Tab-separated table of C-alpha atoms and ligand atoms in Angstrom:
chain	number	residue	atom	x	y	z
A	1	MET	CA	-9.943	12.014	-20.339
A	2	ASN	CA	-7.429	13.497	-18.504
A	3	ASN	CA	-3.360	13.919	-19.921
A	4	PHE	CA	-0.782	11.293	-18.341
A	5	GLU	CA	2.618	9.754	-18.311
A	6	ILE	CA	3.493	6.957	-17.231
A	7	THR	CA	6.662	4.732	-16.317
A	8	VAL	CA	5.961	1.096	-14.592
A	9	PRO	CA	9.610	-0.285	-15.058
A	10	THR	CA	9.539	-2.972	-12.317
A	11	THR	CA	10.098	-6.279	-14.172
A	12	ILE	CA	7.173	-8.775	-12.794
A	13	VAL	CA	8.563	-12.026	-12.366
A	14	PHE	CA	4.852	-14.241	-11.312
A	15	GLY	CA	4.617	-17.493	-10.306
A	16	LYS	CA	6.128	-20.369	-8.021
A	17	ASP	CA	9.152	-21.934	-7.978
A	18	GLN	CA	10.910	-18.839	-9.646
A	19	LEU	CA	13.853	-18.406	-7.262
A	20	ALA	CA	16.557	-19.224	-9.848
A	21	GLN	CA	15.076	-15.555	-11.706
A	22	VAL	CA	15.500	-13.902	-8.371
A	23	VAL	CA	19.380	-14.421	-8.618
A	24	LYS	CA	18.764	-13.592	-12.428
A	25	GLN	CA	16.801	-9.908	-12.274
A	26	ILE	CA	19.585	-9.392	-9.145
A	27	HIS	CA	22.934	-10.574	-12.050
A	28	LYS	CA	20.649	-8.283	-14.762
A	29	HIS	CA	20.822	-5.175	-12.192
A	30	TYR	CA	24.420	-5.667	-10.089
A	31	ASP	CA	27.848	-6.551	-11.003
A	32	GLY	CA	29.119	-6.342	-7.251
A	33	GLN	CA	28.921	-9.602	-4.744
A	34	LYS	CA	27.538	-7.574	-1.710
A	35	LEU	CA	23.956	-8.331	-1.136
A	36	LEU	CA	21.753	-7.503	1.641
A	37	VAL	CA	18.416	-9.004	2.823
A	38	LEU	CA	15.939	-7.075	4.912
A	39	TYR	CA	12.771	-8.748	5.921
A	40	GLY	CA	10.627	-8.444	8.797
A	41	GLY	CA	9.574	-10.148	11.999
A	42	GLY	CA	10.480	-14.136	10.898
A	43	SER	CA	7.297	-15.007	9.264
A	44	VAL	CA	10.060	-15.694	6.191
A	45	GLU	CA	12.400	-17.773	8.922
A	46	ARG	CA	9.341	-20.309	10.740
A	47	SER	CA	8.085	-20.700	6.794
A	48	GLY	CA	11.282	-22.232	6.017
A	49	PHE	CA	11.829	-19.692	3.050
A	50	LEU	CA	14.820	-18.026	4.539
A	51	ASP	CA	16.939	-21.138	4.340
A	52	ARG	CA	15.328	-22.324	0.439
A	53	LEU	CA	16.584	-18.358	-0.478
A	54	LYS	CA	20.604	-18.128	1.728
A	55	ASP	CA	20.887	-21.264	-0.441
A	56	ALA	CA	19.817	-20.002	-3.191
A	57	LEU	CA	22.274	-16.704	-3.119
A	58	SER	CA	25.230	-18.605	-2.624
A	59	SER	CA	26.976	-17.114	-5.007
A	60	PHE	CA	26.932	-13.674	-2.985
A	61	GLU	CA	28.531	-12.234	0.218
A	62	ARG	CA	25.183	-12.633	1.919
A	63	HIS	CA	24.426	-10.513	4.471
A	64	PHE	CA	20.475	-10.109	6.269
A	65	PHE	CA	18.682	-7.528	8.523
A	66	LYS	CA	16.262	-8.422	10.294
A	67	GLY	CA	13.074	-6.759	12.088
A	68	ILE	CA	10.867	-4.159	10.425
A	69	GLU	CA	8.046	-3.846	11.825
A	70	ALA	CA	4.097	-3.508	10.408
A	71	ASN	CA	4.485	0.037	9.596
A	72	PRO	CA	8.172	0.393	9.073
A	73	GLU	CA	9.867	2.716	11.944
A	74	PHE	CA	12.067	4.902	11.397
A	75	GLU	CA	14.243	4.559	13.508
A	76	THR	CA	14.407	1.153	12.944
A	77	LEU	CA	15.508	1.947	8.946
A	78	MET	CA	18.138	4.281	10.698
A	79	LYS	CA	20.346	0.909	11.438
A	80	ALA	CA	19.779	-0.461	8.630
A	81	VAL	CA	21.190	2.577	6.710
A	82	GLU	CA	24.560	2.596	8.886
A	83	TYR	CA	24.961	-1.083	8.286
A	84	ILE	CA	24.673	-0.553	4.251
A	85	ARG	CA	27.227	2.119	4.741
A	86	GLU	CA	29.413	0.289	7.186
A	87	HIS	CA	29.742	-2.669	4.852
A	88	ASN	CA	29.259	-0.889	1.096
A	89	ILE	CA	26.468	-3.052	0.451
A	90	GLY	CA	25.843	-2.869	-3.230
A	91	PHE	CA	21.983	-4.237	-3.446
A	92	MET	CA	18.808	-4.803	-1.597
A	93	LEU	CA	16.603	-7.669	-1.830
A	94	ALA	CA	12.917	-6.839	0.344
A	95	VAL	CA	11.547	-10.075	1.723
A	96	GLY	CA	8.216	-9.296	3.111
A	97	GLY	CA	4.799	-7.101	2.068
A	98	GLY	CA	4.455	-3.528	2.192
A	99	SER	CA	6.208	-2.155	5.247
A	100	VAL	CA	9.623	-3.977	4.282
A	101	ILE	CA	9.473	-2.850	0.989
A	102	ASP	CA	8.840	0.615	1.810
A	103	GLY	CA	11.292	0.897	4.344
A	104	VAL	CA	13.960	-0.559	1.682
A	105	LYS	CA	12.775	1.916	-0.674
A	106	PHE	CA	13.597	4.773	2.109
A	107	ILE	CA	16.557	3.308	3.399
A	108	SER	CA	17.800	3.332	-0.586
A	109	GLY	CA	17.293	6.660	-0.285
A	110	ALA	CA	19.366	7.332	3.099
A	111	VAL	CA	22.522	5.748	2.739
A	112	ASN	CA	23.607	8.505	0.840
A	113	TYR	CA	21.955	11.616	2.224
A	114	ALA	CA	24.616	14.035	4.075
A	115	GLY	CA	21.506	15.357	5.978
A	116	ASP	CA	19.118	13.478	8.729
A	117	PRO	CA	16.492	12.087	6.682
A	118	TRP	CA	13.498	12.828	8.378
A	119	GLU	CA	13.882	16.129	7.171
A	120	VAL	CA	12.896	14.813	3.303
A	121	LEU	CA	10.185	12.796	5.009
A	122	GLN	CA	8.886	16.128	6.345
A	123	ARG	CA	8.802	17.992	3.246
A	124	LYS	CA	11.399	20.630	3.989
A	125	PRO	CA	12.347	22.507	1.300
A	126	GLY	CA	15.339	22.287	-0.433
A	127	THR	CA	15.948	18.467	0.773
A	128	GLU	CA	15.360	15.564	-1.785
A	129	PHE	CA	16.827	11.812	-2.236
A	130	THR	CA	19.234	12.001	-5.266
A	131	SER	CA	20.284	9.182	-5.760
A	132	ALA	CA	19.387	5.327	-4.967
A	133	VAL	CA	21.022	1.865	-3.865
A	134	PRO	CA	19.678	-0.474	-5.895
A	135	PHE	CA	16.483	-2.518	-5.100
A	136	GLY	CA	14.503	-5.944	-6.081
A	137	CYS	CA	11.540	-7.705	-3.424
A	138	ILE	CA	10.181	-11.056	-3.231
A	139	LEU	CA	6.486	-10.248	-1.854
A	140	THR	CA	4.923	-12.467	1.034
A	141	ILE	CA	1.791	-10.177	1.078
A	142	PRO	CA	-0.474	-8.942	-1.758
A	143	ALA	CA	-2.006	-5.898	-0.128
A	144	THR	CA	-0.156	-2.882	-1.507
A	145	GLY	CA	1.041	-2.640	-4.656
A	146	SER	CA	4.494	-1.269	-3.024
A	147	GLU	CA	6.321	-4.062	-5.118
A	148	SER	CA	6.235	-2.310	-8.466
A	149	ASN	CA	5.669	0.915	-7.212
A	150	SER	CA	7.471	4.815	-5.798
A	151	GLY	CA	5.782	5.331	-2.998
A	152	ALA	CA	6.667	4.563	0.281
A	153	VAL	CA	5.272	5.208	4.043
A	154	ILE	CA	7.363	5.567	6.902
A	155	SER	CA	6.538	5.809	10.556
A	156	ARG	CA	7.714	7.130	13.542
A	157	ALA	CA	6.369	5.766	16.842
A	158	GLU	CA	8.163	9.039	18.931
A	159	LEU	CA	6.016	11.722	17.438
A	160	LYS	CA	2.989	9.332	16.763
A	161	GLU	CA	4.192	10.092	12.909
A	162	LYS	CA	3.551	8.552	9.449
A	163	ARG	CA	4.556	10.337	6.685
A	164	THR	CA	5.288	9.639	2.872
A	165	MET	CA	7.189	9.615	-0.317
A	166	GLY	CA	8.490	8.376	-3.576
A	167	GLY	CA	9.678	9.512	-6.654
A	168	PRO	CA	10.856	7.753	-10.390
A	169	LEU	CA	14.209	6.599	-8.297
A	170	PHE	CA	11.944	4.431	-6.103
A	171	PHE	CA	10.626	1.709	-8.099
A	172	PRO	CA	12.016	-1.697	-7.361
A	173	LYS	CA	14.617	-3.356	-10.036
A	174	PHE	CA	12.055	-6.567	-10.139
A	175	ALA	CA	9.936	-8.796	-8.015
A	176	LEU	CA	8.666	-11.938	-7.595
A	177	LEU	CA	5.392	-12.262	-7.111
A	178	ASP	CA	4.551	-15.933	-5.504
A	179	PRO	CA	1.314	-16.567	-4.522
A	180	THR	CA	2.124	-19.729	-2.708
A	181	PHE	CA	2.955	-17.136	0.100
A	182	VAL	CA	-0.510	-16.436	1.161
A	183	ALA	CA	-1.052	-19.810	1.880
A	184	THR	CA	0.923	-18.378	5.125
A	185	LEU	CA	-1.445	-15.720	5.982
A	186	PRO	CA	-3.860	-14.630	8.929
A	187	LYS	CA	-6.750	-14.156	8.373
A	188	ARG	CA	-6.413	-10.781	9.937
A	189	GLN	CA	-3.881	-10.322	6.837
A	190	LEU	CA	-5.505	-11.781	4.064
A	191	ALA	CA	-8.954	-9.210	5.082
A	192	ASN	CA	-6.673	-6.177	5.109
A	193	GLY	CA	-4.323	-7.283	1.941
A	194	VAL	CA	-8.427	-7.643	0.367
A	195	ILE	CA	-9.935	-4.506	1.107
A	196	ASP	CA	-6.331	-2.806	0.468
A	197	ALA	CA	-5.988	-3.581	-3.345
A	198	PHE	CA	-10.236	-2.524	-2.721
A	199	MET	CA	-9.463	0.883	-1.719
A	200	HIS	CA	-6.545	1.735	-4.139
A	201	THR	CA	-9.063	0.844	-6.915
A	202	MET	CA	-11.634	3.234	-5.475
A	203	GLU	CA	-9.308	5.852	-5.271
A	204	GLN	CA	-8.727	5.817	-8.398
A	205	TYR	CA	-12.265	5.071	-9.687
A	206	LEU	CA	-15.123	5.894	-6.710
A	207	THR	CA	-14.703	10.003	-7.853
A	208	TYR	CA	-16.622	11.367	-11.022
A	209	PRO	CA	-17.286	9.807	-14.856
A	210	SER	CA	-13.770	10.637	-16.165
A	211	GLY	CA	-14.007	10.051	-20.037
A	212	ASN	CA	-11.773	7.100	-19.990
A	213	LEU	CA	-13.626	4.640	-20.498
A	214	LEU	CA	-11.252	1.608	-20.288
A	215	GLN	CA	-9.414	2.890	-16.883
A	216	GLU	CA	-12.903	2.938	-15.521
A	217	ARG	CA	-13.871	-1.022	-16.806
A	218	TYR	CA	-10.553	-1.994	-15.435
A	219	ALA	CA	-10.885	-0.209	-12.289
A	220	GLU	CA	-14.030	-2.078	-11.989
A	221	GLY	CA	-13.142	-5.214	-13.033
A	222	ILE	CA	-10.689	-4.917	-10.213
A	223	LEU	CA	-13.382	-4.253	-7.815
A	224	SER	CA	-15.730	-7.191	-9.441
A	225	THR	CA	-12.675	-9.852	-8.774
A	226	LEU	CA	-11.768	-8.602	-5.874
A	227	ILE	CA	-15.602	-9.111	-4.126
A	228	GLU	CA	-15.561	-12.842	-5.604
A	229	ILE	CA	-12.328	-13.752	-4.449
A	230	GLY	CA	-12.414	-11.914	-1.522
A	231	PRO	CA	-14.442	-13.942	1.078
A	232	LYS	CA	-13.590	-17.152	-0.240
A	233	VAL	CA	-9.433	-16.836	0.253
A	234	VAL	CA	-9.656	-15.756	3.884
A	235	GLU	CA	-11.075	-19.003	4.160
A	236	HIS	CA	-8.788	-20.883	2.000
A	237	PRO	CA	-5.868	-18.620	1.399
A	238	GLU	CA	-3.714	-22.497	0.837
A	239	ASP	CA	-6.190	-22.282	-2.795
A	240	TYR	CA	-3.661	-21.004	-5.666
A	241	LYS	CA	-6.225	-19.693	-7.874
A	242	LEU	CA	-7.202	-17.256	-5.533
A	243	ALA	CA	-4.194	-16.540	-3.646
A	244	SER	CA	-2.966	-15.648	-7.491
A	245	ASN	CA	-6.272	-13.793	-8.370
A	246	LEU	CA	-5.559	-11.884	-5.236
A	247	MET	CA	-1.927	-10.921	-5.461
A	248	TRP	CA	-2.632	-10.292	-9.238
A	249	CYS	CA	-5.688	-7.522	-8.364
A	250	ALA	CA	-3.657	-5.631	-5.328
A	251	ASN	CA	0.119	-4.946	-7.409
A	252	GLN	CA	-2.671	-3.755	-10.585
A	253	ALA	CA	-4.355	-1.670	-8.337
A	254	LEU	CA	-1.403	0.623	-7.376
A	255	ASN	CA	0.667	0.148	-10.019
A	256	GLY	CA	0.303	3.079	-11.924
A	257	VAL	CA	-2.195	2.365	-14.334
A	258	LEU	CA	-5.812	2.425	-13.097
A	259	ARG	CA	-4.882	6.942	-12.930
A	260	CYS	CA	-4.008	7.021	-16.136
A	261	GLY	CA	-5.973	9.847	-17.177
A	262	VAL	CA	-8.666	9.753	-14.344
A	263	ALA	CA	-8.943	12.215	-11.530
A	264	THR	CA	-7.652	10.359	-7.963
A	265	ASP	CA	-9.379	11.071	-4.528
A	266	TRP	CA	-6.928	9.888	-2.119
A	267	ALA	CA	-8.419	11.653	1.424
A	268	THR	CA	-9.353	8.089	2.514
A	269	HIS	CA	-6.056	7.149	2.731
A	270	MET	CA	-4.636	10.790	3.865
A	271	ILE	CA	-6.955	10.210	6.848
A	272	GLY	CA	-6.587	6.550	7.837
A	273	HIS	CA	-2.114	6.947	7.921
A	274	GLU	CA	-3.411	9.044	10.615
A	275	LEU	CA	-5.195	6.628	12.367
A	276	THR	CA	-2.523	4.395	12.329
A	277	ALA	CA	0.272	7.088	13.479
A	278	LEU	CA	-2.178	7.946	16.256
A	279	HIS	CA	-3.844	4.751	17.415
A	280	GLY	CA	-1.629	1.558	15.658
A	281	ILE	CA	-5.326	0.209	13.640
A	282	ASP	CA	-3.579	-1.738	10.589
A	283	HIS	CA	-3.642	0.288	7.881
A	284	ALA	CA	-6.893	-1.584	5.119
A	285	GLN	CA	-8.439	-1.368	8.671
A	286	THR	CA	-8.751	3.127	8.573
A	287	LEU	CA	-8.883	2.348	5.085
A	288	ALA	CA	-12.761	0.223	6.010
A	289	ILE	CA	-13.066	2.962	8.901
A	290	VAL	CA	-13.170	5.763	6.880
A	291	ALA	CA	-14.544	4.920	3.617
A	292	PRO	CA	-17.746	4.704	4.472
A	293	ARG	CA	-18.493	7.492	6.073
A	294	LEU	CA	-16.456	10.098	3.767
A	295	TYR	CA	-18.680	8.297	0.185
A	296	GLU	CA	-22.015	9.405	2.814
A	297	LEU	CA	-20.542	12.992	3.398
A	298	LYS	CA	-19.101	13.543	-0.477
A	299	PHE	CA	-22.375	11.608	-0.812
A	300	GLU	CA	-23.521	14.348	-3.419
A	301	ASN	CA	-20.843	15.249	-5.303
A	302	LYS	CA	-19.719	11.270	-5.724
A	303	ALA	CA	-23.362	10.413	-6.800
A	304	GLU	CA	-23.002	9.546	-10.657
A	305	LYS	CA	-19.984	7.720	-10.137
A	306	LEU	CA	-21.474	5.746	-7.450
A	307	ALA	CA	-24.516	4.960	-9.414
A	308	GLN	CA	-22.549	3.716	-12.123
A	309	TYR	CA	-20.144	1.750	-9.720
A	310	GLY	CA	-23.706	-0.347	-7.978
A	311	ARG	CA	-24.738	-1.036	-11.476
A	312	ARG	CA	-21.718	-1.837	-13.028
A	313	VAL	CA	-19.667	-3.912	-9.629
A	314	TRP	CA	-23.116	-4.592	-8.099
A	315	GLN	CA	-25.415	-5.425	-10.523
A	316	LEU	CA	-28.054	-2.987	-8.263
A	317	GLU	CA	-31.170	-1.719	-9.712
A	318	GLY	CA	-33.176	1.141	-8.640
A	319	SER	CA	-32.760	5.128	-9.657
A	320	ASP	CA	-29.411	6.924	-9.195
A	321	ARG	CA	-29.905	8.027	-5.895
A	322	GLU	CA	-31.123	4.155	-4.815
A	323	VAL	CA	-28.029	2.792	-6.359
A	324	ALA	CA	-25.694	4.881	-4.872
A	325	ALA	CA	-26.617	4.736	-1.389
A	326	ALA	CA	-27.321	1.011	-1.980
A	327	ALA	CA	-23.568	0.670	-2.859
A	328	ILE	CA	-22.097	2.606	-0.007
A	329	ARG	CA	-24.109	-0.052	1.941
A	330	ASN	CA	-22.987	-2.930	0.012
A	331	THR	CA	-19.209	-1.930	0.281
A	332	GLU	CA	-19.800	-1.747	3.713
A	333	ALA	CA	-20.997	-4.727	4.078
A	334	PHE	CA	-18.173	-6.667	1.853
A	335	PHE	CA	-15.699	-5.279	4.422
A	336	HIS	CA	-17.965	-7.392	7.420
A	337	THR	CA	-17.850	-10.690	5.274
A	338	LEU	CA	-13.844	-10.244	5.198
A	339	GLY	CA	-14.380	-9.559	9.089
A	340	VAL	CA	-13.263	-6.076	9.268
A	341	LYS	CA	-15.063	-3.436	11.477
A	342	THR	CA	-15.818	-0.362	10.165
A	343	ARG	CA	-16.700	1.640	13.310
A	344	ILE	CA	-12.889	3.182	15.385
A	345	SER	CA	-15.194	3.388	18.485
A	346	GLU	CA	-14.466	-0.794	17.805
A	347	TYR	CA	-10.973	-0.624	17.374
A	348	THR	CA	-10.431	2.175	20.330
A	349	THR	CA	-11.897	3.875	23.123
A	350	ASP	CA	-9.256	6.685	22.978
A	351	TYR	CA	-11.046	8.837	19.326
A	352	MET	CA	-12.200	11.662	20.712
A	353	GLU	CA	-9.498	14.148	20.202
A	354	THR	CA	-8.211	12.768	16.608
A	355	PRO	CA	-10.571	14.791	14.992
A	356	ALA	CA	-8.559	18.006	16.342
A	357	ILE	CA	-5.423	16.297	16.333
A	358	VAL	CA	-6.160	15.718	12.181
A	359	LYS	CA	-7.374	19.365	11.868
A	360	GLN	CA	-3.953	20.867	13.580
A	361	ARG	CA	-1.689	18.028	11.518
A	362	PHE	CA	-3.783	18.665	8.238
A	363	THR	CA	-3.665	22.016	8.834
A	364	GLU	CA	-0.060	22.403	9.607
A	365	ARG	CA	0.840	20.428	5.624
A	366	ASN	CA	-1.797	22.820	4.276
A	367	TRP	CA	-3.513	20.040	3.282
A	368	LEU	CA	-7.013	21.790	3.298
A	369	LYS	CA	-8.575	20.784	0.439
A	370	LEU	CA	-8.694	17.219	-0.501
A	371	GLY	CA	-10.218	15.495	-2.641
A	372	GLU	CA	-10.849	14.949	-6.402
A	373	ARG	CA	-12.468	18.316	-5.927
A	374	GLN	CA	-10.224	19.202	-3.874
A	375	ASP	CA	-13.536	20.560	-1.800
A	376	LEU	CA	-13.001	18.127	1.556
A	377	THR	CA	-12.461	20.577	3.651
A	378	LEU	CA	-11.643	20.948	7.689
A	379	GLY	CA	-14.934	21.879	8.758
A	380	LYS	CA	-17.185	20.669	12.086
A	381	LYS	CA	-18.302	17.533	9.584
A	382	ALA	CA	-14.469	16.555	7.729
A	383	LEU	CA	-14.083	13.681	9.205
B	1	NZQ	O1	7.318	-9.280	9.754
B	1	NZQ	P1	6.380	-10.316	9.343
B	1	NZQ	O2	7.061	-11.403	10.101
B	1	NZQ	O3	6.801	-11.058	7.892
B	1	NZQ	O4	5.160	-10.530	9.866
B	1	NZQ	C1	4.277	-9.795	8.305
B	1	NZQ	C2	3.452	-8.336	9.074
B	1	NZQ	O5	3.200	-8.887	10.792
B	1	NZQ	C3	2.902	-10.405	8.404
B	1	NZQ	N1	3.034	-11.990	6.907
B	1	NZQ	C4	4.300	-10.487	5.735
B	1	NZQ	N2	3.979	-12.480	5.092
B	1	NZQ	C5	3.563	-13.056	5.836
B	1	NZQ	C6	3.155	-13.115	6.713
B	1	NZQ	N3	2.578	-13.642	7.869
B	1	NZQ	C7	2.833	-14.844	7.402
B	1	NZQ	N4	2.318	-15.333	6.319
B	1	NZQ	C8	2.859	-14.424	5.068
B	1	NZQ	N5	3.538	-15.240	3.931
B	1	NZQ	O6	2.122	-9.313	7.936
B	1	NZQ	C9	2.282	-8.290	8.311
B	1	NZQ	C10	1.923	-7.188	7.520
B	1	NZQ	O7	2.841	-6.696	7.112
B	1	NZQ	P2	3.203	-5.263	6.590
B	1	NZQ	O8	4.053	-5.573	5.297
B	1	NZQ	O9	2.741	-4.757	6.780
B	1	NZQ	O10	1.310	-5.478	5.191
B	1	NZQ	P3	1.070	-4.808	4.082
B	1	NZQ	O11	1.539	-5.190	3.381
B	1	NZQ	O12	-0.131	-4.613	4.516
B	1	NZQ	O13	2.395	-3.380	4.322
B	1	NZQ	C11	1.006	-2.236	5.427
B	1	NZQ	C12	2.303	-0.899	4.760
B	1	NZQ	O14	1.945	-0.421	3.266
B	1	NZQ	C13	1.963	1.240	3.366
B	1	NZQ	C14	0.757	1.011	4.955
B	1	NZQ	O15	0.644	1.965	5.094
B	1	NZQ	C15	1.900	0.147	5.919
B	1	NZQ	O16	2.510	0.913	6.645
B	1	NZQ	N6	1.004	1.095	2.052
B	1	NZQ	C16	2.242	1.637	1.213
B	1	NZQ	C17	1.500	1.529	-0.535
B	1	NZQ	C18	2.981	1.648	-0.825
B	1	NZQ	N7	3.412	1.713	-1.043
B	1	NZQ	O17	2.185	1.994	-2.188
B	1	NZQ	C19	-0.009	2.139	-0.480
B	1	NZQ	C20	-0.711	1.812	0.795
B	1	NZQ	O18	-1.836	2.269	0.764
B	1	NZQ	C21	0.312	1.100	2.403
B	1	NZQ	O19	-0.349	3.494	2.914
B	2	ZN	ZN1	-3.583	1.417	1.677
């Protein structure tokens, strides 16, 4: 088992009818009055939730910022940064999915940053966010795990770029996980949530046997649960049992616990982010495109773990190689049962230049060796 360190400081409040807990949590972390609620394109207005939230927060001086896009956009987030500076906001409440929560993480760091915050996302030497406006969140879509981790992914459309950031400053103070939000999600977002949670687990599992037996069983538990509930929750998002299991799986898949003591891959995500930046394909869809092909490409390196995955998660039988190959086929078929396509040509016709652009970007960033063995290189077959 590898050495590890873990801190998971975000308080999780799980379940329905818990708005009073949100107010208590804010008071616990903020003794001022000025609160900014940030949300996305309006799903929380349409569901009537925002009105209930306004009532619950009536003891605060409430401000609102609407319009954080899916794949949160730098320009929009900078408007929120200006608003916070102008109005002296002391606490933020993110109401939404990974995009709103990630956006709020970025805003929280950018508010007190003197230079151009894009430099920090570019990882220019000597640049970093050194303080963060405290924030909590209300999760409306189970997928990313952003509600209790410290990472964020920010897009800049004019540059067709998507950049990551993070660090201990950016853990939400608390997260409300209310599965009743799942009921209003469109099928596409439900399938995205299942696949993102599945792939977060795979990135921290489908490597090589780690010696951390508990973590491997834990990952297999999440994968098995997602296979069991995934297709059902896409059809019946109003089913509280299904919805709550999806929400908890998605949270557990990326709250930091799975990575303890094990090797991690993350190459599917790094390539996938470029497909979103270049083609606007949904995050989870990019993972469904990249992962099966990446597992085929790295079959020899991953064969041992693929066989373990095939036997324990898919109950497959046969030789190691047969089981490993069938496990990849089952994974791709699972994505199909969720209604998600796994070929880039099914999303765009404009992909011929994509490998060259990705290769150039990874070269500029010195991302020359990816994967758990640092052996996924930019050779001709890298994509
Ligand atoms: O904006 P609104 O109107 O709310 O609509 C949203 C949005 O269009 C809608 N939605 C959310 N909750 C809803 C709802 N519609 C109806 N009912 C509800 N209850 O869903 C759409 C997608 O929302 P978004 O927040 O973009 O989805 P997701 O949670 O999948 O987040 C994706 C973003 O997170 C990043 C991705 O790259 C992408 O930018 N990621 C963040 C990670 C992290 N911080 O740890 C890790 C991930 O790997 C990922 O990269
Ligand atoms: Zn993801």
